[in-house]
Tab-separated table of C-alpha atoms in Angstrom:
chain	number	residue	atom	x	y	z
A	95	UNK	CA	-14.284	-2.098	-15.188
A	96	UNK	CA	-15.497	1.358	-14.210
A	97	UNK	CA	-18.210	2.956	-16.268
A	98	UNK	CA	-17.968	6.420	-17.768
A	99	UNK	CA	-20.472	8.714	-16.106
A	100	UNK	CA	-20.750	10.898	-19.184
A	101	UNK	CA	-20.443	14.023	-17.074
A	102	UNK	CA	-18.587	16.997	-18.544
A	103	UNK	CA	-15.169	17.078	-16.907
A	104	UNK	CA	-14.236	20.605	-17.974
A	105	UNK	CA	-14.642	21.842	-14.388
A	106	UNK	CA	-11.574	19.784	-13.472
A	107	UNK	CA	-9.208	21.902	-15.559
A	108	UNK	CA	-7.931	25.445	-15.499
A	109	UNK	CA	-7.867	27.711	-18.559
A	110	UNK	CA	-4.586	26.139	-19.692
A	111	UNK	CA	-5.998	22.608	-19.552
A	112	UNK	CA	-4.152	21.610	-16.404
A	113	UNK	CA	-5.821	19.692	-13.592
A	114	UNK	CA	-6.916	22.005	-10.807
A	115	UNK	CA	-5.483	21.723	-7.299
A	116	UNK	CA	-8.980	21.012	-5.971
A	117	UNK	CA	-9.501	18.113	-8.397
A	118	UNK	CA	-6.173	16.571	-7.420
A	119	UNK	CA	-6.824	16.936	-3.683
A	120	UNK	CA	-10.302	15.420	-3.974
A	121	UNK	CA	-8.986	12.454	-5.945
A	122	UNK	CA	-6.246	11.788	-3.399
A	123	UNK	CA	-8.838	11.892	-0.608
A	124	UNK	CA	-10.852	8.961	-1.956
A	125	UNK	CA	-10.357	6.107	0.561
A	126	UNK	CA	-8.828	2.912	-0.762
A	127	UNK	CA	-11.138	0.543	1.125
A	128	UNK	CA	-14.396	2.091	-0.077
A	129	UNK	CA	-13.087	2.497	-3.613
A	130	UNK	CA	-11.945	-1.111	-4.011
A	131	UNK	CA	-15.206	-2.421	-2.558
A	132	UNK	CA	-17.152	-0.217	-4.977
A	133	UNK	CA	-15.232	-1.910	-7.793
A	134	UNK	CA	-16.175	-5.396	-6.610
A	135	UNK	CA	-13.004	-6.373	-4.769
A	136	UNK	CA	-13.519	-8.429	-1.613
A	137	UNK	CA	-11.651	-7.199	1.439
A	138	UNK	CA	-11.256	-9.031	4.731
A	139	UNK	CA	-10.839	-7.034	7.918
A	140	UNK	CA	-7.615	-8.027	9.667
A	141	UNK	CA	-7.799	-6.015	12.843
A	142	UNK	CA	-8.256	-2.396	13.810
A	143	UNK	CA	-7.856	-0.372	10.632
A	144	UNK	CA	-6.296	-3.160	8.535
A	145	UNK	CA	-7.764	-5.003	5.547
A	146	UNK	CA	-6.458	-7.735	3.271
A	147	UNK	CA	-7.568	-8.331	-0.305
A	148	UNK	CA	-9.137	-11.784	-0.661
A	149	UNK	CA	-7.945	-12.205	-4.257
A	150	UNK	CA	-4.359	-11.216	-3.390
A	151	UNK	CA	-3.671	-12.057	0.259
A	152	UNK	CA	-0.337	-10.209	0.337
A	153	UNK	CA	-2.164	-6.952	-0.477
A	154	UNK	CA	-2.654	-5.207	2.884
A	155	UNK	CA	-4.434	-1.875	3.448
A	156	UNK	CA	-3.957	0.447	6.406
A	157	UNK	CA	-7.255	2.371	6.349
A	158	UNK	CA	-6.089	4.876	8.965
A	159	UNK	CA	-3.241	5.989	6.711
A	160	UNK	CA	-5.212	5.351	3.495
A	161	UNK	CA	-2.196	3.381	2.312
A	162	UNK	CA	-1.455	-0.094	1.010
A	163	UNK	CA	1.444	-2.507	0.695
A	164	UNK	CA	1.467	-5.312	-1.870
A	165	UNK	CA	4.164	-7.488	-0.350
A	166	UNK	CA	4.441	-10.121	-3.060
A	167	UNK	CA	4.904	-7.419	-5.712
A	168	UNK	CA	7.123	-5.134	-3.652
A	169	UNK	CA	4.784	-2.182	-4.277
A	170	UNK	CA	3.091	0.310	-1.979
A	171	UNK	CA	1.178	3.562	-2.218
A	172	UNK	CA	-1.294	5.999	-0.677
A	173	UNK	CA	-4.832	6.839	-1.725
A	174	UNK	CA	-7.063	5.558	-4.489
A	175	UNK	CA	-4.930	7.358	-7.108
A	176	UNK	CA	-2.121	4.874	-6.458
A	177	UNK	CA	-4.629	2.028	-6.809
A	178	UNK	CA	-5.826	3.284	-10.182
A	179	UNK	CA	-2.291	3.761	-11.484
A	180	UNK	CA	-1.134	0.324	-10.306
A	181	UNK	CA	-0.216	-1.583	-13.507
A	182	UNK	CA	-1.815	-4.836	-12.357
A	183	UNK	CA	-5.090	-3.439	-11.020
A	184	UNK	CA	-6.353	-0.639	-13.308
A	185	UNK	CA	-3.255	0.688	-15.113
A	186	UNK	CA	-4.523	4.269	-15.523
A	187	UNK	CA	-2.112	7.111	-16.147
A	188	UNK	CA	-2.061	9.790	-13.463
A	189	UNK	CA	-4.192	12.330	-15.318
A	190	UNK	CA	-6.954	9.855	-16.135
A	191	UNK	CA	-6.906	8.557	-12.560
A	192	UNK	CA	-7.607	12.068	-11.236
A	193	UNK	CA	-10.444	12.491	-13.735
A	194	UNK	CA	-11.939	9.106	-12.868
A	195	UNK	CA	-11.914	9.725	-9.138
A	196	UNK	CA	-13.733	13.043	-9.574
A	197	UNK	CA	-16.704	11.366	-11.237
A	198	UNK	CA	-19.907	11.411	-9.164
A	199	UNK	CA	-19.905	7.670	-8.470
A	200	UNK	CA	-16.423	7.934	-6.950
A	201	UNK	CA	-16.759	11.394	-5.468
A	202	UNK	CA	-19.565	10.132	-3.236
A	203	UNK	CA	-17.070	7.873	-1.491
A	204	UNK	CA	-15.479	10.902	0.143
A	205	UNK	CA	-16.071	11.148	3.863
A	206	UNK	CA	-17.182	14.530	5.118
A	207	UNK	CA	-14.043	16.433	6.013
A	208	UNK	CA	-12.038	13.352	5.118
A	209	UNK	CA	-8.378	13.919	5.874
A	210	UNK	CA	-6.246	10.860	6.450
A	211	UNK	CA	-3.853	11.572	9.258
A	212	UNK	CA	-1.929	9.017	11.212
A	213	UNK	CA	-3.725	8.488	14.500
A	214	UNK	CA	-1.719	8.352	17.702
A	215	UNK	CA	-0.777	4.727	18.266
A	216	UNK	CA	-2.112	3.103	21.391
A	217	UNK	CA	0.422	1.357	23.649
A	218	UNK	CA	0.991	-2.275	22.817
A	219	UNK	CA	-0.732	-4.713	25.166
A	220	UNK	CA	0.235	-8.373	25.059
A	221	UNK	CA	-3.087	-10.254	24.524
A	222	UNK	CA	-2.414	-13.026	27.003
A	223	UNK	CA	-6.120	-13.826	27.253
A	224	UNK	CA	-6.131	-14.960	23.604
A	225	UNK	CA	-3.342	-17.531	24.063
A	226	UNK	CA	-4.355	-21.116	24.758
A	227	UNK	CA	-3.058	-22.689	27.954
A	228	UNK	CA	-3.255	-26.135	26.375
A	229	UNK	CA	-0.442	-27.722	24.401
A	230	UNK	CA	-0.269	-25.953	20.992
A	231	UNK	CA	-0.898	-29.135	19.031
A	232	UNK	CA	-2.566	-27.384	16.072
A	233	UNK	CA	0.405	-25.093	15.525
A	234	UNK	CA	2.955	-27.866	15.954
A	235	UNK	CA	1.032	-30.072	13.521
A	236	UNK	CA	0.791	-27.190	11.023
A	237	UNK	CA	4.473	-26.311	11.132
A	238	UNK	CA	5.830	-29.874	11.285
A	239	UNK	CA	3.404	-31.894	9.168
A	240	UNK	CA	2.143	-29.309	6.678
A	241	UNK	CA	5.117	-26.964	6.417
A	242	UNK	CA	7.628	-29.825	6.996
A	243	UNK	CA	9.773	-27.779	9.389
A	244	UNK	CA	12.206	-29.695	11.594
A	245	UNK	CA	10.238	-30.998	14.577
A	246	UNK	CA	13.010	-30.464	17.124
A	247	UNK	CA	13.363	-26.843	16.002
A	248	UNK	CA	9.623	-26.171	16.302
A	249	UNK	CA	9.346	-27.807	19.715
A	250	UNK	CA	12.368	-25.866	20.952
A	251	UNK	CA	10.759	-22.558	19.926
A	252	UNK	CA	7.436	-23.577	21.468
A	253	UNK	CA	9.112	-24.512	24.763
A	254	UNK	CA	10.894	-21.143	24.837
A	255	UNK	CA	7.650	-19.236	24.228
A	256	UNK	CA	8.818	-18.008	20.819
A	257	UNK	CA	5.870	-19.673	19.064
A	258	UNK	CA	2.452	-19.869	20.683
A	259	UNK	CA	-1.086	-20.850	19.714
A	260	UNK	CA	-4.072	-18.572	20.164
A	261	UNK	CA	-7.589	-19.749	20.941
A	262	UNK	CA	-8.488	-19.661	17.241
A	263	UNK	CA	-5.680	-22.143	16.522
A	264	UNK	CA	-3.496	-19.519	14.816
A	265	UNK	CA	0.289	-19.545	15.092
A	266	UNK	CA	1.194	-16.587	17.332
A	267	UNK	CA	4.688	-15.100	16.899
A	268	UNK	CA	5.736	-12.694	19.711
A	269	UNK	CA	8.391	-10.026	19.097
A	270	UNK	CA	10.780	-9.981	22.051
A	271	UNK	CA	13.110	-7.219	23.205
A	272	UNK	CA	15.127	-7.923	26.374
A	273	UNK	CA	12.633	-10.599	27.406
A	274	UNK	CA	9.565	-8.384	26.929
A	275	UNK	CA	6.965	-8.789	24.160
A	276	UNK	CA	6.694	-5.533	22.183
A	277	UNK	CA	4.431	-6.767	19.379
A	278	UNK	CA	3.247	-9.843	17.534
A	279	UNK	CA	1.819	-11.250	14.329
A	280	UNK	CA	-0.363	-14.293	13.751
A	281	UNK	CA	-0.754	-16.779	10.928
A	282	UNK	CA	-3.596	-19.203	10.283
A	283	UNK	CA	-2.893	-22.912	10.517
A	284	UNK	CA	-5.242	-23.736	7.648
A	285	UNK	CA	-6.174	-22.283	4.266
A	286	UNK	CA	-9.562	-20.592	4.334
A	287	UNK	CA	-12.237	-20.933	1.697
A	288	UNK	CA	-11.055	-18.910	-1.272
A	289	UNK	CA	-7.494	-20.203	-1.083
A	290	UNK	CA	-5.854	-17.797	1.339
A	291	UNK	CA	-4.446	-18.093	4.827
A	292	UNK	CA	-5.348	-15.727	7.652
A	293	UNK	CA	-2.535	-13.321	8.554
A	294	UNK	CA	-2.542	-10.391	10.928
A	295	UNK	CA	0.067	-7.957	12.217
A	296	UNK	CA	-0.710	-6.154	15.468
A	297	UNK	CA	-0.733	-2.462	14.546
A	298	UNK	CA	0.241	-1.195	18.018
A	299	UNK	CA	3.425	-3.247	18.219
A	300	UNK	CA	6.866	-1.869	17.427
A	301	UNK	CA	6.943	-2.508	13.679
A	302	UNK	CA	10.746	-2.357	13.603
A	303	UNK	CA	10.821	-5.566	15.665
A	304	UNK	CA	9.944	-9.109	14.745
A	305	UNK	CA	10.358	-12.837	15.238
A	306	UNK	CA	14.031	-13.772	15.648
A	307	UNK	CA	16.301	-16.434	17.059
A	308	UNK	CA	20.020	-16.706	17.665
A	309	UNK	CA	22.701	-19.380	17.799
A	310	UNK	CA	25.291	-19.139	20.545
A	311	UNK	CA	25.769	-16.511	23.241
A	312	UNK	CA	28.919	-14.914	21.860
A	313	UNK	CA	29.165	-12.012	19.417
A	314	UNK	CA	26.794	-12.342	16.455
A	315	UNK	CA	28.793	-12.550	13.244
A	316	UNK	CA	26.018	-13.157	10.714
A	317	UNK	CA	22.533	-11.651	10.331
A	318	UNK	CA	20.089	-13.630	8.174
A	319	UNK	CA	16.926	-11.855	6.945
A	320	UNK	CA	13.884	-13.742	5.606
A	321	UNK	CA	10.415	-12.703	4.479
A	322	UNK	CA	8.554	-14.843	7.023
A	323	UNK	CA	8.934	-16.924	10.148
A	324	UNK	CA	8.234	-20.085	8.150
A	325	UNK	CA	10.949	-19.205	5.621
A	326	UNK	CA	13.543	-18.609	8.348
A	327	UNK	CA	12.759	-21.972	9.958
A	328	UNK	CA	12.636	-23.682	6.559
A	329	UNK	CA	16.095	-22.407	5.642
A	330	UNK	CA	17.491	-23.776	8.913
A	331	UNK	CA	15.660	-27.078	8.417
A	332	UNK	CA	17.382	-27.422	5.045
A	333	UNK	CA	20.853	-26.030	5.789
A	334	UNK	CA	21.260	-26.421	9.517
A	335	UNK	CA	22.167	-23.644	11.947
A	336	UNK	CA	25.142	-21.372	11.373
A	337	UNK	CA	27.165	-20.659	14.559
A	338	UNK	CA	27.065	-17.161	16.083
A	339	UNK	CA	24.188	-16.041	13.892
A	340	UNK	CA	20.835	-14.281	14.227
A	341	UNK	CA	17.819	-15.114	12.045
A	342	UNK	CA	15.128	-12.474	11.476
A	343	UNK	CA	11.646	-12.541	9.875
A	344	UNK	CA	10.787	-9.246	8.137
A	345	UNK	CA	7.097	-9.880	7.351
A	346	UNK	CA	7.592	-9.240	3.634
A	347	UNK	CA	10.082	-7.058	1.766
A	348	UNK	CA	8.825	-3.617	2.801
A	349	UNK	CA	9.922	-3.620	6.442
A	350	UNK	CA	13.319	-2.019	5.966
A	351	UNK	CA	12.881	-0.350	9.374
A	352	UNK	CA	13.425	-3.771	10.967
A	353	UNK	CA	16.645	-4.313	9.014
A	354	UNK	CA	17.901	-0.833	9.874
A	355	UNK	CA	17.025	-1.108	13.587
A	356	UNK	CA	18.792	-4.425	14.018
A	357	UNK	CA	21.939	-3.367	12.194
A	358	UNK	CA	22.188	0.040	13.839
A	359	UNK	CA	21.788	-1.477	17.305
A	360	UNK	CA	24.519	-3.967	16.473
A	361	UNK	CA	26.817	-1.236	15.153
A	362	UNK	CA	26.271	0.853	18.306
A	363	UNK	CA	27.822	-1.954	20.342
A	364	UNK	CA	30.532	-3.212	17.990
A	365	UNK	CA	33.343	-1.903	15.851
A	366	UNK	CA	31.786	-2.795	12.501
A	367	UNK	CA	28.696	-4.281	10.898
A	368	UNK	CA	28.200	-8.075	10.839
A	369	UNK	CA	27.889	-10.175	7.711
A	370	UNK	CA	24.441	-9.645	6.199
A	371	UNK	CA	22.733	-12.561	4.443
A	372	UNK	CA	19.557	-11.753	2.507
A	373	UNK	CA	17.232	-14.762	2.185
A	374	UNK	CA	14.240	-13.171	0.437
A	375	UNK	CA	11.998	-15.045	-1.997
A	376	UNK	CA	13.158	-15.947	-5.476
A	377	UNK	CA	10.660	-13.637	-7.203
A	378	UNK	CA	10.620	-10.098	-8.583
A	379	UNK	CA	9.888	-8.460	-5.216
A	380	UNK	CA	12.550	-10.508	-3.446
A	381	UNK	CA	15.204	-9.853	-6.074
A	382	UNK	CA	14.462	-6.125	-6.024
A	383	UNK	CA	14.698	-6.105	-2.226
A	384	UNK	CA	18.127	-7.751	-2.333
A	385	UNK	CA	19.344	-5.256	-4.915
A	386	UNK	CA	17.900	-2.335	-2.934
A	387	UNK	CA	19.685	-3.310	0.287
A	388	UNK	CA	22.964	-3.862	-1.563
A	389	UNK	CA	22.683	-0.430	-3.194
A	390	UNK	CA	21.876	1.271	0.109
A	391	UNK	CA	25.134	0.052	1.621
A	392	UNK	CA	27.131	0.690	-1.552
A	393	UNK	CA	25.967	4.307	-1.579
A	394	UNK	CA	26.319	4.882	2.154
A	395	UNK	CA	29.331	6.776	3.441
A	396	UNK	CA	30.883	3.861	5.329
A	397	UNK	CA	34.616	3.271	5.360
A	398	UNK	CA	35.767	0.079	3.674
A	399	UNK	CA	37.051	-1.463	6.898
A	400	UNK	CA	33.670	-0.915	8.625
A	401	UNK	CA	31.412	-1.752	5.689
A	402	UNK	CA	29.543	-5.060	5.969
A	403	UNK	CA	29.983	-8.038	3.686
A	404	UNK	CA	26.589	-8.587	2.070
A	405	UNK	CA	25.549	-12.015	0.799
A	406	UNK	CA	22.448	-13.428	-0.868
A	407	UNK	CA	20.983	-16.866	-0.131
A	408	UNK	CA	18.406	-17.630	-2.829
A	409	UNK	CA	15.978	-20.549	-2.829
A	410	UNK	CA	17.374	-23.009	-5.373
A	411	UNK	CA	16.185	-23.560	-8.920
A	412	UNK	CA	12.468	-23.395	-9.540
A	413	UNK	CA	11.452	-22.697	-5.929
A	414	UNK	CA	9.882	-19.367	-5.029
A	415	UNK	CA	10.705	-19.578	-1.336
A	416	UNK	CA	12.478	-21.778	1.185
A	417	UNK	CA	9.356	-23.522	2.359
A	418	UNK	CA	8.382	-24.556	-1.177
A	419	UNK	CA	11.754	-26.298	-1.421
A	420	UNK	CA	11.439	-27.913	2.007
A	421	UNK	CA	7.930	-29.235	1.306
A	422	UNK	CA	9.011	-30.644	-2.046
A	423	UNK	CA	11.725	-32.597	-0.198
A	424	UNK	CA	9.155	-33.740	2.398
A	425	UNK	CA	11.212	-32.105	5.133
A	426	UNK	CA	14.486	-33.829	4.225
A	427	UNK	CA	17.497	-31.583	4.938
A	428	UNK	CA	20.175	-30.928	2.358
A	429	UNK	CA	23.160	-33.207	2.206
A	430	UNK	CA	26.480	-31.455	2.731
A	431	UNK	CA	27.070	-31.080	-1.019
A	432	UNK	CA	23.542	-29.729	-1.560
A	433	UNK	CA	23.681	-26.895	0.940
A	434	UNK	CA	22.840	-23.416	-0.246
A	435	UNK	CA	25.483	-21.680	-2.309
A	436	UNK	CA	25.617	-18.247	-0.675
A	437	UNK	CA	26.505	-15.531	-3.185
A	438	UNK	CA	28.511	-12.407	-2.510
A	439	UNK	CA	26.731	-9.186	-3.432
A	440	UNK	CA	28.887	-8.868	-6.564
A	441	UNK	CA	28.026	-12.407	-7.633
A	442	UNK	CA	24.316	-11.779	-7.044
A	443	UNK	CA	24.299	-8.591	-9.123
A	444	UNK	CA	26.243	-10.367	-11.864
A	445	UNK	CA	23.814	-13.286	-11.750
A	446	UNK	CA	20.697	-11.174	-12.178
A	447	UNK	CA	22.477	-9.381	-15.016
A	448	UNK	CA	23.296	-12.717	-16.629
A	449	UNK	CA	27.034	-12.331	-16.152
A	450	UNK	CA	27.801	-14.915	-13.507
A	451	UNK	CA	30.300	-16.709	-15.767
A	452	UNK	CA	32.474	-13.609	-15.884
A	453	UNK	CA	32.877	-13.429	-12.114
A	454	UNK	CA	36.056	-15.021	-10.801
A	455	UNK	CA	35.785	-17.169	-7.725
A	456	UNK	CA	36.845	-15.094	-4.733
A	457	UNK	CA	35.001	-16.640	-1.835
A	458	UNK	CA	37.919	-17.385	0.457
A	459	UNK	CA	37.905	-13.948	2.022
A	460	UNK	CA	34.155	-14.091	2.591
A	461	UNK	CA	33.567	-17.707	3.515
A	462	UNK	CA	30.665	-18.370	5.876
A	463	UNK	CA	30.845	-21.688	7.644
A	464	UNK	CA	27.597	-23.616	7.368
């Protein structure tokens, strides 16, 4: 916990006792990386300008923007003020956070002339030199034997170049658009000391793109969205493939740009939106994401005949995500009667409000063939 410097803080306030503009600006200029390290948090560099917290591996910092995203909690913010006011980290109120960050031990963290502006992004370059030319046995073993994903599915994606292995034995997921790679992310095939797995998102790639696969060559009728590549493949390993469908990995629940890009591109070429199936994790962040997407469409000015049918596919029972369920079953797919009960948006909202018993069954008009 931070120590009180004992310094008189009266210089931070105006004659009416309000925080001065200068005090607020200085506090917001304190960089997240340096501040967290000064407080004893261990950060692991994840590429140019990106850091990941060792204690919470879903906590990712973009140092260039002085911003963070805590994917597992569904929270994000900018500057050290947002770190101090985060309820799980320091839980300061806003006023006390400004005062704290103006103390000498924190003020010294300021870079001379420090202004965090988004730097021009360099063009994406596919790092072919980092990809192994040998058979990706480490990645296949990781996905099939550790993650319990269907072997035929994994080998099919490997053969199509949709999953690769880099020279550090990481799983490499390219993001394709019209046959061209426009970005990528990687995932470690083993858990590092400290209990976390290496993950990295290439910062120069088109962040509104991601790992995806499709069934059939005809018009896509259903869009499935999952938090990770492993979750998308785990869902299919359990439930099988749905015809005429596209499966997307969002890299967490804060990449709404990917959801918007995919759906807008679809709508530009078709009369109406497809069915949308949200397969986020069964935790607070995942539930809030589902509700947020449902509300966005409910509040949008879209005519009823063009509006999409939105569904929610939740991991069953006690399981946080689809891979937890798959591993617990040792890779065994669901029997027909076990397959995921996909909820309509109304049923999902009623369920999280504890009112599912009051919802009449009205699936016939919305049935999705599995």
